[in-house]
mmCIF file of C-alpha atoms in Angstrom:
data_model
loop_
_atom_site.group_PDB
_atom_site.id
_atom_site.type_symbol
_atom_site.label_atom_id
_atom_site.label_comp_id
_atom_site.label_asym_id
_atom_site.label_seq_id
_atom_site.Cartn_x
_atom_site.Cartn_y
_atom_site.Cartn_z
ATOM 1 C CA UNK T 1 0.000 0.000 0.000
ATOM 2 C CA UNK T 2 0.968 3.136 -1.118
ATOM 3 C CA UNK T 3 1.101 5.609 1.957
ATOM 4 C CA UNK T 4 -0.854 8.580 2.125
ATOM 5 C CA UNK T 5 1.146 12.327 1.234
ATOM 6 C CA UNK T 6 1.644 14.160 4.256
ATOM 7 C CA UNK T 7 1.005 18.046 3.650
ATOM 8 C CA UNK T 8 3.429 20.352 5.291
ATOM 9 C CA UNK T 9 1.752 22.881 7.839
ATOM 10 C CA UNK T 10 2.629 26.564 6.664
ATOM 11 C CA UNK T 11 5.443 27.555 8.777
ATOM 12 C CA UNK T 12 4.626 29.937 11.555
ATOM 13 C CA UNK T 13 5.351 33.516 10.971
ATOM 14 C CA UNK T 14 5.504 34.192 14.627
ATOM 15 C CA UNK T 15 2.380 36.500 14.403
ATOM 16 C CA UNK T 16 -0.159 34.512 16.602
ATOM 17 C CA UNK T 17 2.458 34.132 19.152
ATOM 18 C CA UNK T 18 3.159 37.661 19.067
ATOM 19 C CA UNK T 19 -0.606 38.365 19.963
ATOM 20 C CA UNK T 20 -1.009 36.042 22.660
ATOM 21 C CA UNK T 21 1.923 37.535 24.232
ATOM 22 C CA UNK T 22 1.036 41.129 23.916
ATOM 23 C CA UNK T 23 -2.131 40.547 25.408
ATOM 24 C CA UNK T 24 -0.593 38.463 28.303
ATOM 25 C CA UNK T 25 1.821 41.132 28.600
ATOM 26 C CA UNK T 26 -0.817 44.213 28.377
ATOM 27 C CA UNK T 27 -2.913 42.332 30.954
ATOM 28 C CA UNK T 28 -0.262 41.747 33.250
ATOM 29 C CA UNK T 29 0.305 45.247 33.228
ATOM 30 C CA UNK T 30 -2.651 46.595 34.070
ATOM 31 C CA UNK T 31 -3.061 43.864 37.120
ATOM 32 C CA UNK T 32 -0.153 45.423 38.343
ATOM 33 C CA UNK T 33 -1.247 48.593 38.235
ATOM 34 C CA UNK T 34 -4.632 47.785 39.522
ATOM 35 C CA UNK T 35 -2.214 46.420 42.187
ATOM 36 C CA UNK T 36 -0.228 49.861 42.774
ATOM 37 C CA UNK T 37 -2.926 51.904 42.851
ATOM 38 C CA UNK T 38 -4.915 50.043 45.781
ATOM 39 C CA UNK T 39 -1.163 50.051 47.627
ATOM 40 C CA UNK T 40 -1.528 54.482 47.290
ATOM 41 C CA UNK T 41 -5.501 54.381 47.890
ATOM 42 C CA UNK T 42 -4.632 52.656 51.140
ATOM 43 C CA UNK T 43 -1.741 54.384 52.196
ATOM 44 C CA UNK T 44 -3.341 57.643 51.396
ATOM 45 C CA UNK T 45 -1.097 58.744 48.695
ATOM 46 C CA UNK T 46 -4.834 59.269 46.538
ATOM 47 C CA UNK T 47 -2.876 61.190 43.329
ATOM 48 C CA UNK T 48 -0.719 58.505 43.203
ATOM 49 C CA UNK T 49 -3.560 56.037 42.970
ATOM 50 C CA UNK T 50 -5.895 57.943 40.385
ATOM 51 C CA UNK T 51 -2.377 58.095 38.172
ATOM 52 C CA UNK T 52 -2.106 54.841 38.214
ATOM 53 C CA UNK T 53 -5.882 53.302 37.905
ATOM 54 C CA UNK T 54 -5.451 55.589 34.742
ATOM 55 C CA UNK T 55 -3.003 53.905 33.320
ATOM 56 C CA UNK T 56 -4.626 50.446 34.060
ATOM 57 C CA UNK T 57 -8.130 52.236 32.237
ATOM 58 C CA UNK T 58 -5.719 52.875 29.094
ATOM 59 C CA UNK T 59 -4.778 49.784 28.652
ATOM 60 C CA UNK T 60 -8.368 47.208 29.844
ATOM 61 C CA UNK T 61 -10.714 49.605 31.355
ATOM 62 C CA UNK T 62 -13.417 47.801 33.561
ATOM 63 C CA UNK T 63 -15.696 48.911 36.327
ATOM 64 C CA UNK T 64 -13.747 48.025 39.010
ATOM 65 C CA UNK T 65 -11.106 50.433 38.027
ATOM 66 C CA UNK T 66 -13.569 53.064 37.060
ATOM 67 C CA UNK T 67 -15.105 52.236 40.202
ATOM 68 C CA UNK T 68 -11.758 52.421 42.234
ATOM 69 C CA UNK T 69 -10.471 55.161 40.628
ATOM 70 C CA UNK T 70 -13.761 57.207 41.729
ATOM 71 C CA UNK T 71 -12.790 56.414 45.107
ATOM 72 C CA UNK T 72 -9.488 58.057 45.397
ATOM 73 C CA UNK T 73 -11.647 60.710 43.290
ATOM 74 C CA UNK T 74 -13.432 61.043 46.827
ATOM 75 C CA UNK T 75 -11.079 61.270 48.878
ATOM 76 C CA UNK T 76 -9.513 64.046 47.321
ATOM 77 C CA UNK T 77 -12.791 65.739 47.066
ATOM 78 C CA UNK T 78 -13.275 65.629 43.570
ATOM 79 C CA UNK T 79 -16.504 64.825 43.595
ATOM 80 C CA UNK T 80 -17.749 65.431 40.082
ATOM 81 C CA UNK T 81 -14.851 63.387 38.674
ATOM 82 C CA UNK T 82 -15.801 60.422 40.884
ATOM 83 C CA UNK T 83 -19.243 60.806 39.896
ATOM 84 C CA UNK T 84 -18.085 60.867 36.206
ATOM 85 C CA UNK T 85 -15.750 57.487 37.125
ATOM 86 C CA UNK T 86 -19.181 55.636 38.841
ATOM 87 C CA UNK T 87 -21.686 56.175 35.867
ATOM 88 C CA UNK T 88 -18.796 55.276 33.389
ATOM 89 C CA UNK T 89 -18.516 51.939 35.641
ATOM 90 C CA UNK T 90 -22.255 50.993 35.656
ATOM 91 C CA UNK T 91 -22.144 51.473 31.626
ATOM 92 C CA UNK T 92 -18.995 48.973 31.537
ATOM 93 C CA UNK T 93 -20.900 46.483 34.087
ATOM 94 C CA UNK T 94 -24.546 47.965 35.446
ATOM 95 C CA UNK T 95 -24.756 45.120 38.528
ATOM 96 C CA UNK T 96 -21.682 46.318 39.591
ATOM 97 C CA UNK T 97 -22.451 47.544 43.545
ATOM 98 C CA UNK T 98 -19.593 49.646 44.182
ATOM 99 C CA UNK T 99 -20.148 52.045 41.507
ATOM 100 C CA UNK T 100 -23.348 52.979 43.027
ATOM 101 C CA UNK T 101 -21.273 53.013 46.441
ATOM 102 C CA UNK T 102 -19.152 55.741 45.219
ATOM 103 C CA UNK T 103 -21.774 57.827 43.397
ATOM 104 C CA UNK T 104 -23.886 57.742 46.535
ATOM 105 C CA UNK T 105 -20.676 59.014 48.365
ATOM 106 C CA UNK T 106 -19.782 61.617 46.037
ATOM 107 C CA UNK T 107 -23.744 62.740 45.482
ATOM 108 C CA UNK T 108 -23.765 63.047 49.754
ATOM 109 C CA UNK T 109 -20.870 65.045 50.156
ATOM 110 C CA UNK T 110 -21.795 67.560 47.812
ATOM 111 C CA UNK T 111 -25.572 67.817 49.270
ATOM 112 C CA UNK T 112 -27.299 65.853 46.147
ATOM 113 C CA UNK T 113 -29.127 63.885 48.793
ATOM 114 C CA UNK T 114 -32.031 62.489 46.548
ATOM 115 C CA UNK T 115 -29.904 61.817 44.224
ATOM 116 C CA UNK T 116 -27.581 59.645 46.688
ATOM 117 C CA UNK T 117 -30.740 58.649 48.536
ATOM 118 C CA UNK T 118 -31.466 56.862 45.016
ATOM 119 C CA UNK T 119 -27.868 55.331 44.898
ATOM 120 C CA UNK T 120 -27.923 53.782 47.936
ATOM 121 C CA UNK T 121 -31.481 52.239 47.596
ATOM 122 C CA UNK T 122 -30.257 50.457 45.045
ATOM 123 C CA UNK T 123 -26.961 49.167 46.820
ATOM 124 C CA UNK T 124 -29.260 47.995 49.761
ATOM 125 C CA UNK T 125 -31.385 46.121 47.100
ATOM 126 C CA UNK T 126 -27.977 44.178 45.937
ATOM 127 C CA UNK T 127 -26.963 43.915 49.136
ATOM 128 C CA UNK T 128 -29.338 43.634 51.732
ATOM 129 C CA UNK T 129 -27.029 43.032 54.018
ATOM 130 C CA UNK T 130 -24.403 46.270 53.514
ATOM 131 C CA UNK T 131 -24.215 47.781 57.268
ATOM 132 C CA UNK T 132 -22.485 50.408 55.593
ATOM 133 C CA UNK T 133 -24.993 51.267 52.738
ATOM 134 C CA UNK T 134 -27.983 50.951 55.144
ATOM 135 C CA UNK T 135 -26.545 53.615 57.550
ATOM 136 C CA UNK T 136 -25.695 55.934 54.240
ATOM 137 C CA UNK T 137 -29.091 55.290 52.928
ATOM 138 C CA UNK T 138 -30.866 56.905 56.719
ATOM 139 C CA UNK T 139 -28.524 59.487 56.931
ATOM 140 C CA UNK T 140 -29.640 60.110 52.981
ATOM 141 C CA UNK T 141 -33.064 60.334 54.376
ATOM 142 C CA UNK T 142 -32.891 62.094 57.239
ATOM 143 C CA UNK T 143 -31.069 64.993 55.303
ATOM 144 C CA UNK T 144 -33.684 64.804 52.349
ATOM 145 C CA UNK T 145 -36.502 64.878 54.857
ATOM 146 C CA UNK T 146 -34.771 68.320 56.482
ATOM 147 C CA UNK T 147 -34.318 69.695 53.216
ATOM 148 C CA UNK T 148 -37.814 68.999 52.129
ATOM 149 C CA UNK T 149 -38.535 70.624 55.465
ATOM 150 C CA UNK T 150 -36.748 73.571 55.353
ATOM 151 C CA UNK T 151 -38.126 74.437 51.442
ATOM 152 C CA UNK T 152 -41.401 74.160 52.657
ATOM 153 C CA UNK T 153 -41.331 77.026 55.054
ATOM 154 C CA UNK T 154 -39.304 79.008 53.062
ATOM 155 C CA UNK T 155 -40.664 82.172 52.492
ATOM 156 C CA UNK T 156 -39.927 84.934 50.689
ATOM 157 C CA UNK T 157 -38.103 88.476 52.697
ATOM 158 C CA UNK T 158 -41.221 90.248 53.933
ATOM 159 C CA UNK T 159 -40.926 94.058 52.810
ATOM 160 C CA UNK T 160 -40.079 95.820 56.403
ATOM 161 C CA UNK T 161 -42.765 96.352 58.628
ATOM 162 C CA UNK T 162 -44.061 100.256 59.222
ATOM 163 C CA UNK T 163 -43.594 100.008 63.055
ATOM 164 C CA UNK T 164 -44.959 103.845 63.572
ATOM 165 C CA UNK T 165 -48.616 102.465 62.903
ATOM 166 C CA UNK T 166 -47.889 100.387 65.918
ATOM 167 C CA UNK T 167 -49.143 102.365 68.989
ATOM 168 C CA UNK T 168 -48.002 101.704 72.201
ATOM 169 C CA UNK T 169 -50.538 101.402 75.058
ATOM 170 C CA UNK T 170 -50.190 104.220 77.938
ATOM 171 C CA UNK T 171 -50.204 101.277 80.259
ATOM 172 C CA UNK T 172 -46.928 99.521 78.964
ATOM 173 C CA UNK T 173 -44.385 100.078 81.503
ATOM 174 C CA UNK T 174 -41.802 98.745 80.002
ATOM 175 C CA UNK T 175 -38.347 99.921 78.238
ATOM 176 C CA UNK T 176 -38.860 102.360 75.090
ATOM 177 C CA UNK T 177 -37.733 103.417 72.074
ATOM 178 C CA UNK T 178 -38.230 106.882 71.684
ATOM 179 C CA UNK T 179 -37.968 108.635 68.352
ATOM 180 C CA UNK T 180 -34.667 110.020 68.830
ATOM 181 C CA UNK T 181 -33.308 106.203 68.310
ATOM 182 C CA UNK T 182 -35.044 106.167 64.957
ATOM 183 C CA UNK T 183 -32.347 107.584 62.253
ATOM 184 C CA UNK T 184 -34.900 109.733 60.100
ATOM 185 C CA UNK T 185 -32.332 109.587 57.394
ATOM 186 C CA UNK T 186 -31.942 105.891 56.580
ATOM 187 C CA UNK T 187 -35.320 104.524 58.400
ATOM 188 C CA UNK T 188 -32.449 102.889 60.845
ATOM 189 C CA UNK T 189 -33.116 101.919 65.073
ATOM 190 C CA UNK T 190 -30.987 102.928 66.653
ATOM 191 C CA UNK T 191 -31.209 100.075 69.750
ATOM 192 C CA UNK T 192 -29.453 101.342 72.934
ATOM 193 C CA UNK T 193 -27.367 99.524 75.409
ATOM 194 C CA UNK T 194 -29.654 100.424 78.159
ATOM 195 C CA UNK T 195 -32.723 99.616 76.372
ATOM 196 C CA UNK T 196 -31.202 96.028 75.891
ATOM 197 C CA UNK T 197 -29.996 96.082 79.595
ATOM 198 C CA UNK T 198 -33.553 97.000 80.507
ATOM 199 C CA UNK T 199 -35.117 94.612 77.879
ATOM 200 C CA UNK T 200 -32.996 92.219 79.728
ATOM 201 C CA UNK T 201 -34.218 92.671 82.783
ATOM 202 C CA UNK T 202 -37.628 92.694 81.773
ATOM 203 C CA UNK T 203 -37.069 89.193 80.768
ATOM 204 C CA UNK T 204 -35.742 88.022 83.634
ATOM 205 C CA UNK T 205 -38.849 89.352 85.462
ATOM 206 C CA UNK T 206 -40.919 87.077 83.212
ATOM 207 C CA UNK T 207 -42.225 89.989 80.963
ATOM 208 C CA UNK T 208 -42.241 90.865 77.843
ATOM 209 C CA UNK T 209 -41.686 94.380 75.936
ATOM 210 C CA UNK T 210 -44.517 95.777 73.770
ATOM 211 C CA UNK T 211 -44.985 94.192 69.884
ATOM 212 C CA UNK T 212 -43.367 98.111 68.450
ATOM 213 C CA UNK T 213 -40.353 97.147 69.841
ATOM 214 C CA UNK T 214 -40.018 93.376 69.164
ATOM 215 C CA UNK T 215 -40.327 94.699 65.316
ATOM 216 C CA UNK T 216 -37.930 97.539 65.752
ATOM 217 C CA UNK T 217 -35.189 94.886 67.237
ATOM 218 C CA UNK T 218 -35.629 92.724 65.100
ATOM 219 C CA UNK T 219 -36.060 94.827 62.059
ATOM 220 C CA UNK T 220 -32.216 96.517 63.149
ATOM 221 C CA UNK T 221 -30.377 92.632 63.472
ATOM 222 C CA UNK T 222 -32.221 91.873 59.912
ATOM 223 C CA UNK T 223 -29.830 95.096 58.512
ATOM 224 C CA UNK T 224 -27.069 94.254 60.360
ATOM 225 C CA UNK T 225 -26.767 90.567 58.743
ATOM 226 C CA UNK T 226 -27.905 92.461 55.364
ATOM 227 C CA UNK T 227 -25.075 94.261 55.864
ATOM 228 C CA UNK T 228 -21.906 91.556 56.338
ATOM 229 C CA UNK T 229 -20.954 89.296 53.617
ATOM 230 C CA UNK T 230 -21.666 85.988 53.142
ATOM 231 C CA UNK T 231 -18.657 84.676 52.756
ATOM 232 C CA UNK T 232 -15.381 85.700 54.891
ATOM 233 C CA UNK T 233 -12.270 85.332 53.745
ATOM 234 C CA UNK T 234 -9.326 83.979 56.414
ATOM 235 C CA UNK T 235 -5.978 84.867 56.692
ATOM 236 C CA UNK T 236 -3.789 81.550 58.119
ATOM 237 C CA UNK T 237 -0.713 81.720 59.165
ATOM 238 C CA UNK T 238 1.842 80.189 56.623
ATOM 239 C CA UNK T 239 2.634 77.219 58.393
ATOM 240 C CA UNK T 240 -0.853 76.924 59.040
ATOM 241 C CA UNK T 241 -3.076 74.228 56.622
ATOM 242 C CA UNK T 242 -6.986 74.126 56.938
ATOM 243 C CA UNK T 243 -7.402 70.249 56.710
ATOM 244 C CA UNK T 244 -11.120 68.569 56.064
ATOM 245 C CA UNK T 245 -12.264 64.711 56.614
ATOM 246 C CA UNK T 246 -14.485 62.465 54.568
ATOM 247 C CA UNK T 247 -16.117 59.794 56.246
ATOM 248 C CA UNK T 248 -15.963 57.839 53.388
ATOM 249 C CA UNK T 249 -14.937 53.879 53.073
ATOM 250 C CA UNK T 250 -12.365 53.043 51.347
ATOM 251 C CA UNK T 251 -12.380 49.752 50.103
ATOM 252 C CA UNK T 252 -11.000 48.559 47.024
ATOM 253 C CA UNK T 253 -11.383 45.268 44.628
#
């Protein structure tokens, strides 16, 4: 019997083998900096750690490192970038907790409580049993209940009340304020320090000073707070560093 032609295999250009090694490689070297950046996200160094979670998203990006990357995001305060990171890791992988973790987190420090309030709902729903997520979620609803609170007996600044058309009884005996502590000019009271010492007293007595006067006080603090700025700036000494803390968990995969 004759025996069958064997066919030569096409020799190997080295091409495939290059692939499989350039992934290995690539992949190895973004495990390793997945690696390095939890070792500076838990020693604190957090610019470190974004620098290199952003090299690991250039070469496989994923929603862990989105997710982990939004956490040193956090704790540097950068909370629309780590709320940029979270909603880029839920599009990579939308069951992935932690992303809703850190958007909650970032959403909370910046006062976006509904918005967090919805975050962490849903991170209790993966994980019913989160400690940490529960206690984010009532804090999230305490402060949303305040704020819902505080809009609904918000009012607008009442036009200032004509006290003169308030006429004081002859039978107050209490302390007054005569017209000399009205400034005619600028519509100003003048309150005294003995008319507070005696308002003072009054108080202690269990009394109370006539409704003119309760408007007139309270007319004069309103223009004094008008008055000052809402924001102050501080001078610190150069040595000096204003330092803030986040309450935040950080917690890596």
């Amino acid at each position: 019997k004759r025996s069958s032609p064997v066919r030569a295999m096409p020799a190997s250009n080295g091409h495939s083998n290059n692939m499989v090694s350039a992934f290995t490689s690539s992949e190895a070297r973004m495990t390793a900096l997945k690696s390095q950046g939890n070792e500076y996200l838990g020693a604190g160094n957090f610019l470190k750690a974004v620098e290199s979670y952003s090299m690991a998203i250039d070469l496989e990006p994923s929603a862990v490192l989105y997710s982990n990357r939004a956490m040193a995001h956090i704790k540097l305060e950068a909370y629309g970038l780590a709320i940029a990171d979270a909603e880029q890791a839920m599009k990579l992988d939308s069951t992935y907790v932690k992303s809703y973790y850190r958007r909650g987190s970032a959403n909370l420090a910046i006062g976006k409580y509904k918005l967090a309030l919805r975050d962490f709902k849903a991170v209790c729903k993966l994980r019913p049993n989160d400690r940490d997520a529960r206690t984010k979620l009532k804090e999230c609803e305490k402060a949303a209940k305040q704020l819902a609170f505080a809009s609904a007996i918000e009012t607008e600044v009442a036009a200032p009340v004509d006290f003169s058309s308030i006429a004081v009884e002859d039978s107050y005996d209490g302390p007054r304020l005569d017209d000399d502590d009205v400034n005619v000019n600028g519509g100003e009271t003048r309150v005294s320090e003995d008319f507070c010492l005696q308002m003072m007293d009054r108080f202690r007595d269990q009394k109370l000073i006539h409704k003119r006067y309760v408007v007139q006080v309270l007319q004069r603090v309103r223009d004094l707070l008008d008055a000052e700025g809402s924001l102050v700036d501080l001078s610190l000494p150069p040595k000096e560093v204003a330092t803030t803390t986040t309450t935040t968990t950080t917690t890596t995969t």
